[in-house]
CSV table of C-alpha atoms in Angstrom, one decimal:
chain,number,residue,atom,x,y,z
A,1,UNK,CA,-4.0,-20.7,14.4
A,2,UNK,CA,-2.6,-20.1,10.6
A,3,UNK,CA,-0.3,-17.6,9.8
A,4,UNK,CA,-2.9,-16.8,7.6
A,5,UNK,CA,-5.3,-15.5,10.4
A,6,UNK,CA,-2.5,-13.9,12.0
A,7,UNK,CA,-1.4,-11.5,9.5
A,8,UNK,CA,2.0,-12.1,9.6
A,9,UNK,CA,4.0,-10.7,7.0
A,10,UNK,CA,7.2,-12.0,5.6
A,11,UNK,CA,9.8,-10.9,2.8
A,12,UNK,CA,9.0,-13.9,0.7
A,13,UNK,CA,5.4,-13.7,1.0
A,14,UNK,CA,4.3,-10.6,0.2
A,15,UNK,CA,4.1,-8.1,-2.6
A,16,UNK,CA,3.5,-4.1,-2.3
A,17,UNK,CA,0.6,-2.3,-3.9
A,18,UNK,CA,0.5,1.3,-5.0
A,19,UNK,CA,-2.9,2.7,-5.8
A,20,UNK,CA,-3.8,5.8,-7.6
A,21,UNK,CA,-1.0,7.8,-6.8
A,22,UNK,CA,-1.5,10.6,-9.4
A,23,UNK,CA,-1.0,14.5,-10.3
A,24,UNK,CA,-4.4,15.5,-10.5
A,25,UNK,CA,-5.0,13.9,-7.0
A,26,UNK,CA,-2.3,16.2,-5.7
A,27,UNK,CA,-5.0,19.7,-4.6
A,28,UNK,CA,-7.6,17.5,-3.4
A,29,UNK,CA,-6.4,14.4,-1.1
A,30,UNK,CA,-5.8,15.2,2.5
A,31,UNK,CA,-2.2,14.7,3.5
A,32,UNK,CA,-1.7,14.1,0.3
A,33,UNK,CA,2.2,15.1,0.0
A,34,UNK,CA,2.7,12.9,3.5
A,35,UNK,CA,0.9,9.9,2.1
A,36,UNK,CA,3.2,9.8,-0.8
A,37,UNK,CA,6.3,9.7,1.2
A,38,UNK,CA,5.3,7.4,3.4
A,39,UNK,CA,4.3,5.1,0.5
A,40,UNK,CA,7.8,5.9,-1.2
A,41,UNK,CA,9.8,4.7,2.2
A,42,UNK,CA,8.0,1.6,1.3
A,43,UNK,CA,8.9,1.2,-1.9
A,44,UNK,CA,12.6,2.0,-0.9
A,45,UNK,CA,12.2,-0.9,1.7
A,46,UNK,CA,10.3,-2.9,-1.1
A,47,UNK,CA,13.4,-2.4,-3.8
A,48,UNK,CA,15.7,-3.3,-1.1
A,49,UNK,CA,13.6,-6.2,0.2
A,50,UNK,CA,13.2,-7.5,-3.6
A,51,UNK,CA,9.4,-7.2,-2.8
A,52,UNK,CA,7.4,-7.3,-6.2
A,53,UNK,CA,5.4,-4.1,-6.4
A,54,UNK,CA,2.2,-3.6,-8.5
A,55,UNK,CA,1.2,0.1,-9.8
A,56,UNK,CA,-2.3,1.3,-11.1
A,57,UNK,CA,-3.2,4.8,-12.1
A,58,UNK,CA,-6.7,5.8,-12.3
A,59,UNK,CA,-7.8,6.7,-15.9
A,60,UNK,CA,-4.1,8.4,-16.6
A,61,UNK,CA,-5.6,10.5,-19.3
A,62,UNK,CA,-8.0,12.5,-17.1
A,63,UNK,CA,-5.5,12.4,-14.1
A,64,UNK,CA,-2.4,12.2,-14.9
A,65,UNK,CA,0.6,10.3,-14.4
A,66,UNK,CA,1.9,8.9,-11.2
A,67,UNK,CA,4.0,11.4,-9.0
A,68,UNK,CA,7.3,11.8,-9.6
A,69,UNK,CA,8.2,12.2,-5.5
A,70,UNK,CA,6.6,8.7,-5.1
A,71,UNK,CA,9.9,6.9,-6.9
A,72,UNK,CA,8.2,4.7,-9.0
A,73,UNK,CA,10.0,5.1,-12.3
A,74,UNK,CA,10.9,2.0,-13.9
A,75,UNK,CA,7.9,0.0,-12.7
A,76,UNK,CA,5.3,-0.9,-14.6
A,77,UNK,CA,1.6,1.3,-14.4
A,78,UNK,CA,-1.0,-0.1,-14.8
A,79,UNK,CA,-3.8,1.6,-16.3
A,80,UNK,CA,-7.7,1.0,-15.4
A,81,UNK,CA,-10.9,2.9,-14.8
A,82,UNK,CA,-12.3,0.8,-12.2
A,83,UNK,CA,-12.0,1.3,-8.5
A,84,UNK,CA,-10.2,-2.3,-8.1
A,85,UNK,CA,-6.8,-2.7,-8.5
A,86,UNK,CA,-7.4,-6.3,-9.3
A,87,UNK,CA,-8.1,-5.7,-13.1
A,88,UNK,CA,-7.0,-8.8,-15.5
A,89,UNK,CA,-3.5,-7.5,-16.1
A,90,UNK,CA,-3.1,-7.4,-12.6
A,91,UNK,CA,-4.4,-10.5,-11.6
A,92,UNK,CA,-2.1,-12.6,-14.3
A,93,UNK,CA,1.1,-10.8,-12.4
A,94,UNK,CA,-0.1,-12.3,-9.4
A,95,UNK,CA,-0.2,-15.3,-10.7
A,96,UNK,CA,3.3,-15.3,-11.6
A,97,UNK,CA,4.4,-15.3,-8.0
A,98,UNK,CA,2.1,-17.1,-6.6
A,99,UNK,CA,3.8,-17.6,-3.2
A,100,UNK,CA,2.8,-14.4,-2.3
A,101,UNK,CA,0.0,-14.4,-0.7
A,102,UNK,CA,0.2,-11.3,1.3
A,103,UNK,CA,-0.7,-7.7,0.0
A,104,UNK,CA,0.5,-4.6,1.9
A,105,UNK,CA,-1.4,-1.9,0.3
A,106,UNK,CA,-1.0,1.8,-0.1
A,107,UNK,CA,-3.0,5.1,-2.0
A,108,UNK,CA,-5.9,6.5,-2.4
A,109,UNK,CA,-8.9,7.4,-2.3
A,110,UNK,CA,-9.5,5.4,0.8
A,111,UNK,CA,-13.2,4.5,0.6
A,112,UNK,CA,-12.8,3.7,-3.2
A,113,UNK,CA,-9.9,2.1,-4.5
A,114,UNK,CA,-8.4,0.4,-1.4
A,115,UNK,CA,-12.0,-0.5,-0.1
A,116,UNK,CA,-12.6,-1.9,-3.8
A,117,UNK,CA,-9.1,-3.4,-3.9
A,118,UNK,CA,-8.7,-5.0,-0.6
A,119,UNK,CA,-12.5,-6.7,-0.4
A,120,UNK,CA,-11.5,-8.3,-4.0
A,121,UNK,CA,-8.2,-9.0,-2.9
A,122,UNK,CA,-9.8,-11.2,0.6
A,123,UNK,CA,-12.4,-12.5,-1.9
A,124,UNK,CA,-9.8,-14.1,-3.9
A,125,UNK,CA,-8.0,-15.3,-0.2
A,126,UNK,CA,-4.4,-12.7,-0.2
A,127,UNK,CA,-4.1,-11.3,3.9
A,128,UNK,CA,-4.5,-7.5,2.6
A,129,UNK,CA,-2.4,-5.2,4.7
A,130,UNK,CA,-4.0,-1.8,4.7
A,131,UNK,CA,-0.8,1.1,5.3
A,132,UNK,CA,-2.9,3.8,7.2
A,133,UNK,CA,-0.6,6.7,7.2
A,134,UNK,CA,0.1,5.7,3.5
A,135,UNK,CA,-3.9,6.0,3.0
A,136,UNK,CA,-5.6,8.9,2.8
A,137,UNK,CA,-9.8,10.2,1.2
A,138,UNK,CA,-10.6,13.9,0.2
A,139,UNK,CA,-12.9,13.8,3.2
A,140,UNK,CA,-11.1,12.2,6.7
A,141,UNK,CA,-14.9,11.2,7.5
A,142,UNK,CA,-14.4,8.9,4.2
A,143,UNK,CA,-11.1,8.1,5.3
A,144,UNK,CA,-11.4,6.7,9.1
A,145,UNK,CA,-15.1,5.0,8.1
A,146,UNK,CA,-13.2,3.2,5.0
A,147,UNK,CA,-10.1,2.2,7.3
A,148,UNK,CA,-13.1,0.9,9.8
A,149,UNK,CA,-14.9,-0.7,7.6
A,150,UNK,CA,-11.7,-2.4,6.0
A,151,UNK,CA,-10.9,-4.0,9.0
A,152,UNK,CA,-14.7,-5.2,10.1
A,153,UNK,CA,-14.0,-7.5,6.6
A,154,UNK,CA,-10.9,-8.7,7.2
A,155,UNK,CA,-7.9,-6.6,6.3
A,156,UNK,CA,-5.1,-5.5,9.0
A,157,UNK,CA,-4.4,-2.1,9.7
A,158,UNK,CA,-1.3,-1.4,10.1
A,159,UNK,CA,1.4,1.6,10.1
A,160,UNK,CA,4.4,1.5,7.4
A,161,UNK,CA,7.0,1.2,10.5
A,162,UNK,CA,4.9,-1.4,11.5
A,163,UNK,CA,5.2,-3.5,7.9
A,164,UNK,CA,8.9,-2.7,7.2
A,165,UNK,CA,10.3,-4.2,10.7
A,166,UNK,CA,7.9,-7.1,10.3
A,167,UNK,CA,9.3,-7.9,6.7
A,168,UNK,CA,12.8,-7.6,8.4
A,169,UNK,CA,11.9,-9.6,11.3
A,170,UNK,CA,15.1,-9.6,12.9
A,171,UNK,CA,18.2,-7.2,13.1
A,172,UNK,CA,20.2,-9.9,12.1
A,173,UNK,CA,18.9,-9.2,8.8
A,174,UNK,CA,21.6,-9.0,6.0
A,175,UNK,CA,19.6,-6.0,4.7
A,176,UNK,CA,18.9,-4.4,8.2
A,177,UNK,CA,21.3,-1.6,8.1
A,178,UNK,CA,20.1,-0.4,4.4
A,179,UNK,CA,16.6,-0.6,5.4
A,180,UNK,CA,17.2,0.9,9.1
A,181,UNK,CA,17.8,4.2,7.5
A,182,UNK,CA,14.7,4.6,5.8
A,183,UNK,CA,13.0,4.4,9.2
A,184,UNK,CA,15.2,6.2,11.6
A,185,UNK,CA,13.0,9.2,11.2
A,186,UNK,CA,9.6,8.6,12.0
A,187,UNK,CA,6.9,8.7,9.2
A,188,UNK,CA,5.7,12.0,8.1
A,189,UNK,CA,2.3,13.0,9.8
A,190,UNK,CA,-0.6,12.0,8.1
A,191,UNK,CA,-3.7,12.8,10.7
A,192,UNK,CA,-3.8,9.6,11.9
A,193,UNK,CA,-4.2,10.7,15.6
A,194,UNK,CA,-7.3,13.3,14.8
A,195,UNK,CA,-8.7,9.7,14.8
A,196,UNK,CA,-8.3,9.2,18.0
C-alpha cells in the first residue's frame, strides 16, 4: 500500500492551509474563538516545523481581515471570492514546492470552503488532511455532514494533536521540545464530541 493511501504525514511533505479565517466571521461561526486557536497551535508548530503555509481570506472587503489571535502576520493572504482555496495564485505556490504533496487543512465555513477546497485539492491528487477541531460551519448540522461527506471522498479526518505528533514522528526530533509545548495542554473544545 502507498504512503499515499495511507495518509501519512511528514515534515517534508506537507504544507498547512488556513481558510477564511476572518473578523466578520467572528459572531456567526460556532466555536469560532476555539477553532482559531487550535488553527494558531498549528501554525506555531508549522513555523517551527518550517511547514509552508498558504492563507486565503474570503472577499476581505466585505469581511474583513484575517484575525489577529490566529498569528498569521507576515504571511501572505490571499484574496478570492470563490469557495476554493485553489485559485490561480494559489495553485502557482504549490507549484513551487512541489514535493509537497500533503495538505493539512484548517477554517471555515466547513461545508463551503473546505468541502470546495479539499475535493479540488484530491482532484488535482494532494492527500488533504481535514483538522476537525480547527473546522467549524454556522450550523453544526453543516458542520458534521461536511466533515462526513469529506471523508466518503477521500480526505482524512484528523485532530491537530493528531497532525503535529505525526509531523514530529519521533521524540527524538531536534524540534520536539519547542513543539512539545504547544501541545501539553490539550486543544481547546470545539464540540467535536456533540458528534458523537
Amino acid at each position: 500500500m502507498s504512503l499515499t493511501r495511507l495518509g501519512r504525514l511528514s515534515q517534508k511533505s506537507s504544507v498547512l492551509f488556513l481558510c477564511d479565517m476572518q473578523e466578520k466571521f467572528r459572531p456567526n461561526i460556532t466555536f469560532f474563538p476555539q477553532i482559531v486557536s487550535v488553527a494558531s497551535r498549528l501554525l506555531q508548530a508549522g513555523k517551527i516545523l518550517d511547514i509552508p503555509v498558504i492563507v486565503t481570506e474570503q472577499y476581505p472587503k466585505g469581511l474583513g481581515p484575517t484575525v489577529p489571535e490566529l498569528g498569521a502576520d507576515g504571511i501572505k493572504k490571499y484574496s478570492k471570492t470563490c469557495f476554493t482555496m485553489l485559485i490561480p495564485e494559489v495553485e502557482k505556490e504549490l507549484q513551487s514546492f512541489p514535493e509537497r504533496r500533503s495538505v493539512i487543512l484548517c477554517g471555515i465555513e466547513t461545508q463551503a470552503c473546505i468541502t470546495s477546497t479539499t475535493l479540488d485539492l484530491i482532484e488535482k491528487g494532494f492527500d488533504v488532511h481535514v483538522v476537525a477541531d480547527a473546522c467549524s460551519s454556522r450550523s453544526q448540522v453543516d458542520r458534521l455532514f461536511a466533515l462526513s461527506r469529506l471523508k466518503q471522498s477521500g480526505a482524512f479526518l484528523t485532530t491537530s494533536e493528531g497532525v503535529i505528533l505525526q509531523l514530529l514522528q519521533d521524540a527524538s526530533h531536534p524540534k520536539f521540545k519547542q513543539v512539545q509545548k504547544l501541545i501539553i495542554e490539550p486543544a481547546a473544545d470545539s464540540g467535536l464530541l456533540s458528534f458523537f
